[in-house]
Amino acid sequence: MARMFRVLGFWTLVIALMAYAGHMIEMSILFFAQTAVFVLLGYMKFSERTYVLMFWGYMVITFVGFSYWSVFKMGMPV
């Protein structure tokens, strides 16, 4: 399971580099930070249950944040 966090780190790095190349600096900084966290977690020796709980917590925070941003910050189309 720890390898999966390293894989997530790799893909977030790829997304961060593409965002940086596309001049989306804020997005690239966000994904570089996620890369650092995922790689760090990938090298810690947690149990599989802990990794699963951390991943679900990450997903809940991400989906709530994305929903909040897309509804309240982006505005509704007319």
JSON list of N, CA and C in Angstrom, two decimals:
[
{"chain": "A", "resi": 1, "resn": "MET", "atom": "N", "xyz": [0.82, -1.19, 0.00]},
{"chain": "A", "resi": 1, "resn": "MET", "atom": "CA", "xyz": [0.00, 0.00, 0.00]},
{"chain": "A", "resi": 1, "resn": "MET", "atom": "C", "xyz": [0.86, 1.26, 0.00]},
{"chain": "A", "resi": 2, "resn": "ALA", "atom": "N", "xyz": [2.03, 1.19, 0.60]},
{"chain": "A", "resi": 2, "resn": "ALA", "atom": "CA", "xyz": [2.92, 2.35, 0.64]},
{"chain": "A", "resi": 2, "resn": "ALA", "atom": "C", "xyz": [3.37, 2.72, -0.77]},
{"chain": "A", "resi": 3, "resn": "ARG", "atom": "N", "xyz": [3.54, 1.72, -1.61]},
{"chain": "A", "resi": 3, "resn": "ARG", "atom": "CA", "xyz": [3.94, 2.00, -3.00]},
{"chain": "A", "resi": 3, "resn": "ARG", "atom": "C", "xyz": [2.87, 2.79, -3.73]},
{"chain": "A", "resi": 4, "resn": "MET", "atom": "N", "xyz": [1.61, 2.57, -3.36]},
{"chain": "A", "resi": 4, "resn": "MET", "atom": "CA", "xyz": [0.54, 3.29, -4.03]},
{"chain": "A", "resi": 4, "resn": "MET", "atom": "C", "xyz": [0.64, 4.78, -3.75]},
{"chain": "A", "resi": 5, "resn": "PHE", "atom": "N", "xyz": [1.08, 5.17, -2.57]},
{"chain": "A", "resi": 5, "resn": "PHE", "atom": "CA", "xyz": [1.26, 6.59, -2.27]},
{"chain": "A", "resi": 5, "resn": "PHE", "atom": "C", "xyz": [2.42, 7.16, -3.08]},
{"chain": "A", "resi": 6, "resn": "ARG", "atom": "N", "xyz": [3.44, 6.36, -3.34]},
{"chain": "A", "resi": 6, "resn": "ARG", "atom": "CA", "xyz": [4.52, 6.81, -4.20]},
{"chain": "A", "resi": 6, "resn": "ARG", "atom": "C", "xyz": [4.04, 6.97, -5.64]},
{"chain": "A", "resi": 7, "resn": "VAL", "atom": "N", "xyz": [3.15, 6.08, -6.07]},
{"chain": "A", "resi": 7, "resn": "VAL", "atom": "CA", "xyz": [2.57, 6.21, -7.41]},
{"chain": "A", "resi": 7, "resn": "VAL", "atom": "C", "xyz": [1.71, 7.47, -7.48]},
{"chain": "A", "resi": 8, "resn": "LEU", "atom": "N", "xyz": [0.92, 7.74, -6.45]},
{"chain": "A", "resi": 8, "resn": "LEU", "atom": "CA", "xyz": [0.14, 8.98, -6.40]},
{"chain": "A", "resi": 8, "resn": "LEU", "atom": "C", "xyz": [1.07, 10.19, -6.45]},
{"chain": "A", "resi": 9, "resn": "GLY", "atom": "N", "xyz": [2.20, 10.10, -5.76]},
{"chain": "A", "resi": 9, "resn": "GLY", "atom": "CA", "xyz": [3.18, 11.18, -5.80]},
{"chain": "A", "resi": 9, "resn": "GLY", "atom": "C", "xyz": [3.72, 11.39, -7.20]},
{"chain": "A", "resi": 10, "resn": "PHE", "atom": "N", "xyz": [3.98, 10.31, -7.91]},
{"chain": "A", "resi": 10, "resn": "PHE", "atom": "CA", "xyz": [4.46, 10.43, -9.28]},
{"chain": "A", "resi": 10, "resn": "PHE", "atom": "C", "xyz": [3.44, 11.13, -10.17]},
{"chain": "A", "resi": 11, "resn": "TRP", "atom": "N", "xyz": [2.17, 10.72, -10.08]},
{"chain": "A", "resi": 11, "resn": "TRP", "atom": "CA", "xyz": [1.16, 11.31, -10.95]},
{"chain": "A", "resi": 11, "resn": "TRP", "atom": "C", "xyz": [0.85, 12.75, -10.58]},
{"chain": "A", "resi": 12, "resn": "THR", "atom": "N", "xyz": [0.88, 13.08, -9.30]},
{"chain": "A", "resi": 12, "resn": "THR", "atom": "CA", "xyz": [0.68, 14.48, -8.94]},
{"chain": "A", "resi": 12, "resn": "THR", "atom": "C", "xyz": [1.87, 15.33, -9.41]},
{"chain": "A", "resi": 13, "resn": "LEU", "atom": "N", "xyz": [3.05, 14.75, -9.44]},
{"chain": "A", "resi": 13, "resn": "LEU", "atom": "CA", "xyz": [4.21, 15.46, -10.00]},
{"chain": "A", "resi": 13, "resn": "LEU", "atom": "C", "xyz": [4.02, 15.72, -11.49]},
{"chain": "A", "resi": 14, "resn": "VAL", "atom": "N", "xyz": [3.52, 14.72, -12.20]},
{"chain": "A", "resi": 14, "resn": "VAL", "atom": "CA", "xyz": [3.27, 14.89, -13.64]},
{"chain": "A", "resi": 14, "resn": "VAL", "atom": "C", "xyz": [2.24, 16.00, -13.87]},
{"chain": "A", "resi": 15, "resn": "ILE", "atom": "N", "xyz": [1.17, 16.00, -13.08]},
{"chain": "A", "resi": 15, "resn": "ILE", "atom": "CA", "xyz": [0.14, 17.04, -13.22]},
{"chain": "A", "resi": 15, "resn": "ILE", "atom": "C", "xyz": [0.73, 18.41, -12.86]},
{"chain": "A", "resi": 16, "resn": "ALA", "atom": "N", "xyz": [1.56, 18.47, -11.83]},
{"chain": "A", "resi": 16, "resn": "ALA", "atom": "CA", "xyz": [2.17, 19.74, -11.43]},
{"chain": "A", "resi": 16, "resn": "ALA", "atom": "C", "xyz": [3.08, 20.27, -12.53]},
{"chain": "A", "resi": 17, "resn": "LEU", "atom": "N", "xyz": [3.85, 19.42, -13.14]},
{"chain": "A", "resi": 17, "resn": "LEU", "atom": "CA", "xyz": [4.73, 19.87, -14.22]},
{"chain": "A", "resi": 17, "resn": "LEU", "atom": "C", "xyz": [3.95, 20.35, -15.44]},
{"chain": "A", "resi": 18, "resn": "MET", "atom": "N", "xyz": [2.85, 19.65, -15.77]},
{"chain": "A", "resi": 18, "resn": "MET", "atom": "CA", "xyz": [2.02, 20.10, -16.89]},
{"chain": "A", "resi": 18, "resn": "MET", "atom": "C", "xyz": [1.35, 21.43, -16.58]},
{"chain": "A", "resi": 19, "resn": "ALA", "atom": "N", "xyz": [0.90, 21.60, -15.34]},
{"chain": "A", "resi": 19, "resn": "ALA", "atom": "CA", "xyz": [0.28, 22.87, -14.95]},
{"chain": "A", "resi": 19, "resn": "ALA", "atom": "C", "xyz": [1.30, 23.99, -14.99]},
{"chain": "A", "resi": 20, "resn": "TYR", "atom": "N", "xyz": [2.51, 23.71, -14.56]},
{"chain": "A", "resi": 20, "resn": "TYR", "atom": "CA", "xyz": [3.57, 24.72, -14.60]},
{"chain": "A", "resi": 20, "resn": "TYR", "atom": "C", "xyz": [3.91, 25.11, -16.05]},
{"chain": "A", "resi": 21, "resn": "ALA", "atom": "N", "xyz": [3.94, 24.11, -16.91]},
{"chain": "A", "resi": 21, "resn": "ALA", "atom": "CA", "xyz": [4.22, 24.38, -18.33]},
{"chain": "A", "resi": 21, "resn": "ALA", "atom": "C", "xyz": [3.10, 25.18, -18.97]},
{"chain": "A", "resi": 22, "resn": "GLY", "atom": "N", "xyz": [1.88, 25.03, -18.44]},
{"chain": "A", "resi": 22, "resn": "GLY", "atom": "CA", "xyz": [0.74, 25.76, -18.96]},
{"chain": "A", "resi": 22, "resn": "GLY", "atom": "C", "xyz": [0.51, 27.09, -18.27]},
{"chain": "A", "resi": 23, "resn": "HIS", "atom": "N", "xyz": [1.49, 27.55, -17.47]},
{"chain": "A", "resi": 23, "resn": "HIS", "atom": "CA", "xyz": [1.45, 28.84, -16.77]},
{"chain": "A", "resi": 23, "resn": "HIS", "atom": "C", "xyz": [0.32, 28.92, -15.76]},
{"chain": "A", "resi": 24, "resn": "MET", "atom": "N", "xyz": [-0.05, 27.78, -15.17]},
{"chain": "A", "resi": 24, "resn": "MET", "atom": "CA", "xyz": [-1.04, 27.76, -14.08]},
{"chain": "A", "resi": 24, "resn": "MET", "atom": "C", "xyz": [-0.27, 27.56, -12.77]},
{"chain": "A", "resi": 25, "resn": "ILE", "atom": "N", "xyz": [0.33, 28.63, -12.30]},
{"chain": "A", "resi": 25, "resn": "ILE", "atom": "CA", "xyz": [1.27, 28.57, -11.19]},
{"chain": "A", "resi": 25, "resn": "ILE", "atom": "C", "xyz": [0.59, 28.10, -9.90]},
{"chain": "A", "resi": 26, "resn": "GLU", "atom": "N", "xyz": [-0.59, 28.63, -9.58]},
{"chain": "A", "resi": 26, "resn": "GLU", "atom": "CA", "xyz": [-1.27, 28.25, -8.34]},
{"chain": "A", "resi": 26, "resn": "GLU", "atom": "C", "xyz": [-1.57, 26.76, -8.31]},
{"chain": "A", "resi": 27, "resn": "MET", "atom": "N", "xyz": [-2.07, 26.24, -9.43]},
{"chain": "A", "resi": 27, "resn": "MET", "atom": "CA", "xyz": [-2.37, 24.82, -9.52]},
{"chain": "A", "resi": 27, "resn": "MET", "atom": "C", "xyz": [-1.10, 23.98, -9.39]},
{"chain": "A", "resi": 28, "resn": "SER", "atom": "N", "xyz": [-0.02, 24.42, -10.02]},
{"chain": "A", "resi": 28, "resn": "SER", "atom": "CA", "xyz": [1.22, 23.65, -9.95]},
{"chain": "A", "resi": 28, "resn": "SER", "atom": "C", "xyz": [1.77, 23.63, -8.53]},
{"chain": "A", "resi": 29, "resn": "ILE", "atom": "N", "xyz": [1.67, 24.75, -7.81]},
{"chain": "A", "resi": 29, "resn": "ILE", "atom": "CA", "xyz": [2.14, 24.77, -6.42]},
{"chain": "A", "resi": 29, "resn": "ILE", "atom": "C", "xyz": [1.33, 23.81, -5.57]},
{"chain": "A", "resi": 30, "resn": "LEU", "atom": "N", "xyz": [0.01, 23.79, -5.76]},
{"chain": "A", "resi": 30, "resn": "LEU", "atom": "CA", "xyz": [-0.86, 22.88, -5.03]},
{"chain": "A", "resi": 30, "resn": "LEU", "atom": "C", "xyz": [-0.46, 21.42, -5.29]},
{"chain": "A", "resi": 31, "resn": "PHE", "atom": "N", "xyz": [-0.20, 21.08, -6.54]},
{"chain": "A", "resi": 31, "resn": "PHE", "atom": "CA", "xyz": [0.15, 19.70, -6.87]},
{"chain": "A", "resi": 31, "resn": "PHE", "atom": "C", "xyz": [1.58, 19.35, -6.47]},
{"chain": "A", "resi": 32, "resn": "PHE", "atom": "N", "xyz": [2.50, 20.32, -6.48]},
{"chain": "A", "resi": 32, "resn": "PHE", "atom": "CA", "xyz": [3.84, 20.04, -5.95]},
{"chain": "A", "resi": 32, "resn": "PHE", "atom": "C", "xyz": [3.77, 19.73, -4.45]},
{"chain": "A", "resi": 33, "resn": "ALA", "atom": "N", "xyz": [2.91, 20.45, -3.73]},
{"chain": "A", "resi": 33, "resn": "ALA", "atom": "CA", "xyz": [2.75, 20.19, -2.29]},
{"chain": "A", "resi": 33, "resn": "ALA", "atom": "C", "xyz": [2.15, 18.79, -2.07]},
{"chain": "A", "resi": 34, "resn": "GLN", "atom": "N", "xyz": [1.16, 18.42, -2.87]},
{"chain": "A", "resi": 34, "resn": "GLN", "atom": "CA", "xyz": [0.58, 17.09, -2.75]},
{"chain": "A", "resi": 34, "resn": "GLN", "atom": "C", "xyz": [1.62, 16.01, -3.07]},
{"chain": "A", "resi": 35, "resn": "THR", "atom": "N", "xyz": [2.47, 16.28, -4.06]},
{"chain": "A", "resi": 35, "resn": "THR", "atom": "CA", "xyz": [3.53, 15.33, -4.40]},
{"chain": "A", "resi": 35, "resn": "THR", "atom": "C", "xyz": [4.45, 15.10, -3.20]},
{"chain": "A", "resi": 36, "resn": "ALA", "atom": "N", "xyz": [4.86, 16.18, -2.55]},
{"chain": "A", "resi": 36, "resn": "ALA", "atom": "CA", "xyz": [5.75, 16.04, -1.39]},
{"chain": "A", "resi": 36, "resn": "ALA", "atom": "C", "xyz": [5.08, 15.23, -0.28]},
{"chain": "A", "resi": 37, "resn": "VAL", "atom": "N", "xyz": [3.80, 15.48, -0.02]},
{"chain": "A", "resi": 37, "resn": "VAL", "atom": "CA", "xyz": [3.10, 14.75, 1.03]},
{"chain": "A", "resi": 37, "resn": "VAL", "atom": "C", "xyz": [2.95, 13.27, 0.67]},
{"chain": "A", "resi": 38, "resn": "PHE", "atom": "N", "xyz": [2.56, 12.99, -0.57]},
{"chain": "A", "resi": 38, "resn": "PHE", "atom": "CA", "xyz": [2.38, 11.59, -0.97]},
{"chain": "A", "resi": 38, "resn": "PHE", "atom": "C", "xyz": [3.69, 10.81, -0.93]},
{"chain": "A", "resi": 39, "resn": "VAL", "atom": "N", "xyz": [4.77, 11.41, -1.40]},
{"chain": "A", "resi": 39, "resn": "VAL", "atom": "CA", "xyz": [6.06, 10.71, -1.38]},
{"chain": "A", "resi": 39, "resn": "VAL", "atom": "C", "xyz": [6.52, 10.50, 0.06]},
{"chain": "A", "resi": 40, "resn": "LEU", "atom": "N", "xyz": [6.34, 11.50, 0.90]},
{"chain": "A", "resi": 40, "resn": "LEU", "atom": "CA", "xyz": [6.70, 11.36, 2.32]},
{"chain": "A", "resi": 40, "resn": "LEU", "atom": "C", "xyz": [5.89, 10.24, 2.97]},
{"chain": "A", "resi": 41, "resn": "LEU", "atom": "N", "xyz": [4.59, 10.21, 2.73]},
{"chain": "A", "resi": 41, "resn": "LEU", "atom": "CA", "xyz": [3.75, 9.15, 3.31]},
{"chain": "A", "resi": 41, "resn": "LEU", "atom": "C", "xyz": [4.11, 7.78, 2.73]},
{"chain": "A", "resi": 42, "resn": "GLY", "atom": "N", "xyz": [4.56, 7.76, 1.49]},
{"chain": "A", "resi": 42, "resn": "GLY", "atom": "CA", "xyz": [4.92, 6.49, 0.86]},
{"chain": "A", "resi": 42, "resn": "GLY", "atom": "C", "xyz": [6.12, 5.82, 1.50]},
{"chain": "A", "resi": 43, "resn": "TYR", "atom": "N", "xyz": [6.97, 6.59, 2.14]},
{"chain": "A", "resi": 43, "resn": "TYR", "atom": "CA", "xyz": [8.16, 6.01, 2.77]},
{"chain": "A", "resi": 43, "resn": "TYR", "atom": "C", "xyz": [7.99, 5.79, 4.27]},
{"chain": "A", "resi": 44, "resn": "MET", "atom": "N", "xyz": [6.85, 6.12, 4.82]},
{"chain": "A", "resi": 44, "resn": "MET", "atom": "CA", "xyz": [6.59, 5.83, 6.23]},
{"chain": "A", "resi": 44, "resn": "MET", "atom": "C", "xyz": [6.05, 4.41, 6.35]},
{"chain": "A", "resi": 45, "resn": "LYS", "atom": "N", "xyz": [6.26, 3.81, 7.48]},
{"chain": "A", "resi": 45, "resn": "LYS", "atom": "CA", "xyz": [5.88, 2.41, 7.68]},
{"chain": "A", "resi": 45, "resn": "LYS", "atom": "C", "xyz": [4.57, 2.31, 8.46]},
{"chain": "A", "resi": 46, "resn": "PHE", "atom": "N", "xyz": [3.47, 2.72, 7.81]},
{"chain": "A", "resi": 46, "resn": "PHE", "atom": "CA", "xyz": [2.16, 2.61, 8.44]},
{"chain": "A", "resi": 46, "resn": "PHE", "atom": "C", "xyz": [1.52, 1.28, 8.09]},
{"chain": "A", "resi": 47, "resn": "SER", "atom": "N", "xyz": [0.48, 0.92, 8.83]},
{"chain": "A", "resi": 47, "resn": "SER", "atom": "CA", "xyz": [-0.26, -0.29, 8.49]},
{"chain": "A", "resi": 47, "resn": "SER", "atom": "C", "xyz": [-1.15, 0.00, 7.29]},
{"chain": "A", "resi": 48, "resn": "GLU", "atom": "N", "xyz": [-1.63, -1.05, 6.67]},
{"chain": "A", "resi": 48, "resn": "GLU", "atom": "CA", "xyz": [-2.47, -0.87, 5.49]},
{"chain": "A", "resi": 48, "resn": "GLU", "atom": "C", "xyz": [-3.77, -0.14, 5.86]},
{"chain": "A", "resi": 49, "resn": "ARG", "atom": "N", "xyz": [-4.30, -0.43, 7.03]},
{"chain": "A", "resi": 49, "resn": "ARG", "atom": "CA", "xyz": [-5.52, 0.25, 7.49]},
{"chain": "A", "resi": 49, "resn": "ARG", "atom": "C", "xyz": [-5.29, 1.76, 7.62]},
{"chain": "A", "resi": 50, "resn": "THR", "atom": "N", "xyz": [-4.14, 2.14, 8.13]},
{"chain": "A", "resi": 50, "resn": "THR", "atom": "CA", "xyz": [-3.83, 3.56, 8.28]},
{"chain": "A", "resi": 50, "resn": "THR", "atom": "C", "xyz": [-3.73, 4.24, 6.92]},
{"chain": "A", "resi": 51, "resn": "TYR", "atom": "N", "xyz": [-3.08, 3.57, 5.97]},
{"chain": "A", "resi": 51, "resn": "TYR", "atom": "CA", "xyz": [-2.98, 4.13, 4.63]},
{"chain": "A", "resi": 51, "resn": "TYR", "atom": "C", "xyz": [-4.36, 4.31, 3.99]},
{"chain": "A", "resi": 52, "resn": "VAL", "atom": "N", "xyz": [-5.24, 3.33, 4.16]},
{"chain": "A", "resi": 52, "resn": "VAL", "atom": "CA", "xyz": [-6.58, 3.42, 3.59]},
{"chain": "A", "resi": 52, "resn": "VAL", "atom": "C", "xyz": [-7.36, 4.57, 4.24]},
{"chain": "A", "resi": 53, "resn": "LEU", "atom": "N", "xyz": [-7.28, 4.69, 5.56]},
{"chain": "A", "resi": 53, "resn": "LEU", "atom": "CA", "xyz": [-7.98, 5.78, 6.25]},
{"chain": "A", "resi": 53, "resn": "LEU", "atom": "C", "xyz": [-7.44, 7.15, 5.84]},
{"chain": "A", "resi": 54, "resn": "MET", "atom": "N", "xyz": [-6.12, 7.27, 5.67]},
{"chain": "A", "resi": 54, "resn": "MET", "atom": "CA", "xyz": [-5.56, 8.54, 5.22]},
{"chain": "A", "resi": 54, "resn": "MET", "atom": "C", "xyz": [-6.02, 8.87, 3.81]},
{"chain": "A", "resi": 55, "resn": "PHE", "atom": "N", "xyz": [-6.09, 7.85, 2.95]},
{"chain": "A", "resi": 55, "resn": "PHE", "atom": "CA", "xyz": [-6.53, 8.10, 1.57]},
{"chain": "A", "resi": 55, "resn": "PHE", "atom": "C", "xyz": [-7.99, 8.53, 1.54]},
{"chain": "A", "resi": 56, "resn": "TRP", "atom": "N", "xyz": [-8.85, 7.88, 2.34]},
{"chain": "A", "resi": 56, "resn": "TRP", "atom": "CA", "xyz": [-10.26, 8.28, 2.38]},
{"chain": "A", "resi": 56, "resn": "TRP", "atom": "C", "xyz": [-10.41, 9.68, 2.94]},
{"chain": "A", "resi": 57, "resn": "GLY", "atom": "N", "xyz": [-9.64, 10.02, 3.95]},
{"chain": "A", "resi": 57, "resn": "GLY", "atom": "CA", "xyz": [-9.67, 11.38, 4.48]},
{"chain": "A", "resi": 57, "resn": "GLY", "atom": "C", "xyz": [-9.25, 12.39, 3.43]},
{"chain": "A", "resi": 58, "resn": "TYR", "atom": "N", "xyz": [-8.22, 12.07, 2.68]},
{"chain": "A", "resi": 58, "resn": "TYR", "atom": "CA", "xyz": [-7.77, 12.94, 1.59]},
{"chain": "A", "resi": 58, "resn": "TYR", "atom": "C", "xyz": [-8.87, 13.11, 0.55]},
{"chain": "A", "resi": 59, "resn": "MET", "atom": "N", "xyz": [-9.53, 12.03, 0.18]},
{"chain": "A", "resi": 59, "resn": "MET", "atom": "CA", "xyz": [-10.58, 12.10, -0.83]},
{"chain": "A", "resi": 59, "resn": "MET", "atom": "C", "xyz": [-11.76, 12.94, -0.35]},
{"chain": "A", "resi": 60, "resn": "VAL", "atom": "N", "xyz": [-12.16, 12.80, 0.91]},
{"chain": "A", "resi": 60, "resn": "VAL", "atom": "CA", "xyz": [-13.28, 13.58, 1.44]},
{"chain": "A", "resi": 60, "resn": "VAL", "atom": "C", "xyz": [-12.93, 15.06, 1.42]},
{"chain": "A", "resi": 61, "resn": "ILE", "atom": "N", "xyz": [-11.75, 15.41, 1.90]},
{"chain": "A", "resi": 61, "resn": "ILE", "atom": "CA", "xyz": [-11.33, 16.82, 1.92]},
{"chain": "A", "resi": 61, "resn": "ILE", "atom": "C", "xyz": [-11.25, 17.38, 0.50]},
{"chain": "A", "resi": 62, "resn": "THR", "atom": "N", "xyz": [-10.73, 16.59, -0.43]},
{"chain": "A", "resi": 62, "resn": "THR", "atom": "CA", "xyz": [-10.61, 17.03, -1.81]},
{"chain": "A", "resi": 62, "resn": "THR", "atom": "C", "xyz": [-11.97, 17.26, -2.45]},
{"chain": "A", "resi": 63, "resn": "PHE", "atom": "N", "xyz": [-12.88, 16.33, -2.28]},
{"chain": "A", "resi": 63, "resn": "PHE", "atom": "CA", "xyz": [-14.20, 16.47, -2.90]},
{"chain": "A", "resi": 63, "resn": "PHE", "atom": "C", "xyz": [-15.01, 17.60, -2.28]},
{"chain": "A", "resi": 64, "resn": "VAL", "atom": "N", "xyz": [-14.92, 17.78, -0.97]},
{"chain": "A", "resi": 64, "resn": "VAL", "atom": "CA", "xyz": [-15.62, 18.89, -0.33]},
{"chain": "A", "resi": 64, "resn": "VAL", "atom": "C", "xyz": [-15.02, 20.22, -0.80]},
{"chain": "A", "resi": 65, "resn": "GLY", "atom": "N", "xyz": [-13.70, 20.30, -0.85]},
{"chain": "A", "resi": 65, "resn": "GLY", "atom": "CA", "xyz": [-13.06, 21.53, -1.32]},
{"chain": "A", "resi": 65, "resn": "GLY", "atom": "C", "xyz": [-13.38, 21.83, -2.77]},
{"chain": "A", "resi": 66, "resn": "PHE", "atom": "N", "xyz": [-13.36, 20.82, -3.62]},
{"chain": "A", "resi": 66, "resn": "PHE", "atom": "CA", "xyz": [-13.68, 21.02, -5.04]},
{"chain": "A", "resi": 66, "resn": "PHE", "atom": "C", "xyz": [-15.13, 21.45, -5.22]},
{"chain": "A", "resi": 67, "resn": "SER", "atom": "N", "xyz": [-16.03, 20.82, -4.47]},
{"chain": "A", "resi": 67, "resn": "SER", "atom": "CA", "xyz": [-17.45, 21.19, -4.58]},
{"chain": "A", "resi": 67, "resn": "SER", "atom": "C", "xyz": [-17.68, 22.61, -4.09]},
{"chain": "A", "resi": 68, "resn": "TYR", "atom": "N", "xyz": [-17.06, 22.97, -2.97]},
{"chain": "A", "resi": 68, "resn": "TYR", "atom": "CA", "xyz": [-17.19, 24.34, -2.45]},
{"chain": "A", "resi": 68, "resn": "TYR", "atom": "C", "xyz": [-16.67, 25.34, -3.47]},
{"chain": "A", "resi": 69, "resn": "TRP", "atom": "N", "xyz": [-15.50, 25.10, -4.01]},
{"chain": "A", "resi": 69, "resn": "TRP", "atom": "CA", "xyz": [-14.90, 26.04, -4.96]},
{"chain": "A", "resi": 69, "resn": "TRP", "atom": "C", "xyz": [-15.75, 26.17, -6.22]},
{"chain": "A", "resi": 70, "resn": "SER", "atom": "N", "xyz": [-16.19, 25.04, -6.76]},
{"chain": "A", "resi": 70, "resn": "SER", "atom": "CA", "xyz": [-16.94, 25.11, -8.02]},
{"chain": "A", "resi": 70, "resn": "SER", "atom": "C", "xyz": [-18.32, 25.72, -7.86]},
{"chain": "A", "resi": 71, "resn": "VAL", "atom": "N", "xyz": [-18.93, 25.63, -6.68]},
{"chain": "A", "resi": 71, "resn": "VAL", "atom": "CA", "xyz": [-20.27, 26.20, -6.49]},
{"chain": "A", "resi": 71, "resn": "VAL", "atom": "C", "xyz": [-20.18, 27.64, -6.01]},
{"chain": "A", "resi": 72, "resn": "PHE", "atom": "N", "xyz": [-19.38, 27.91, -4.99]},
{"chain": "A", "resi": 72, "resn": "PHE", "atom": "CA", "xyz": [-19.43, 29.23, -4.36]},
{"chain": "A", "resi": 72, "resn": "PHE", "atom": "C", "xyz": [-18.38, 30.21, -4.89]},
{"chain": "A", "resi": 73, "resn": "LYS", "atom": "N", "xyz": [-17.27, 29.75, -5.38]},
{"chain": "A", "resi": 73, "resn": "LYS", "atom": "CA", "xyz": [-16.22, 30.66, -5.86]},
{"chain": "A", "resi": 73, "resn": "LYS", "atom": "C", "xyz": [-16.30, 30.90, -7.35]},
{"chain": "A", "resi": 74, "resn": "MET", "atom": "N", "xyz": [-16.67, 29.90, -8.13]},
{"chain": "A", "resi": 74, "resn": "MET", "atom": "CA", "xyz": [-16.74, 30.07, -9.57]},
{"chain": "A", "resi": 74, "resn": "MET", "atom": "C", "xyz": [-18.05, 30.72, -10.00]},
{"chain": "A", "resi": 75, "resn": "GLY", "atom": "N", "xyz": [-19.07, 30.58, -9.21]},
{"chain": "A", "resi": 75, "resn": "GLY", "atom": "CA", "xyz": [-20.36, 31.17, -9.57]},
{"chain": "A", "resi": 75, "resn": "GLY", "atom": "C", "xyz": [-21.15, 30.27, -10.49]},
{"chain": "A", "resi": 76, "resn": "MET", "atom": "N", "xyz": [-22.42, 30.55, -10.55]},
{"chain": "A", "resi": 76, "resn": "MET", "atom": "CA", "xyz": [-23.32, 29.76, -11.38]},
{"chain": "A", "resi": 76, "resn": "MET", "atom": "C", "xyz": [-23.46, 30.41, -12.75]},
{"chain": "A", "resi": 77, "resn": "PRO", "atom": "N", "xyz": [-23.47, 29.62, -13.79]},
{"chain": "A", "resi": 77, "resn": "PRO", "atom": "CA", "xyz": [-23.67, 30.19, -15.12]},
{"chain": "A", "resi": 77, "resn": "PRO", "atom": "C", "xyz": [-25.12, 30.69, -15.28]},
{"chain": "A", "resi": 78, "resn": "VAL", "atom": "N", "xyz": [-25.26, 31.71, -16.06]},
{"chain": "A", "resi": 78, "resn": "VAL", "atom": "CA", "xyz": [-26.58, 32.30, -16.26]},
{"chain": "A", "resi": 78, "resn": "VAL", "atom": "C", "xyz": [-27.20, 31.78, -17.52]}
]
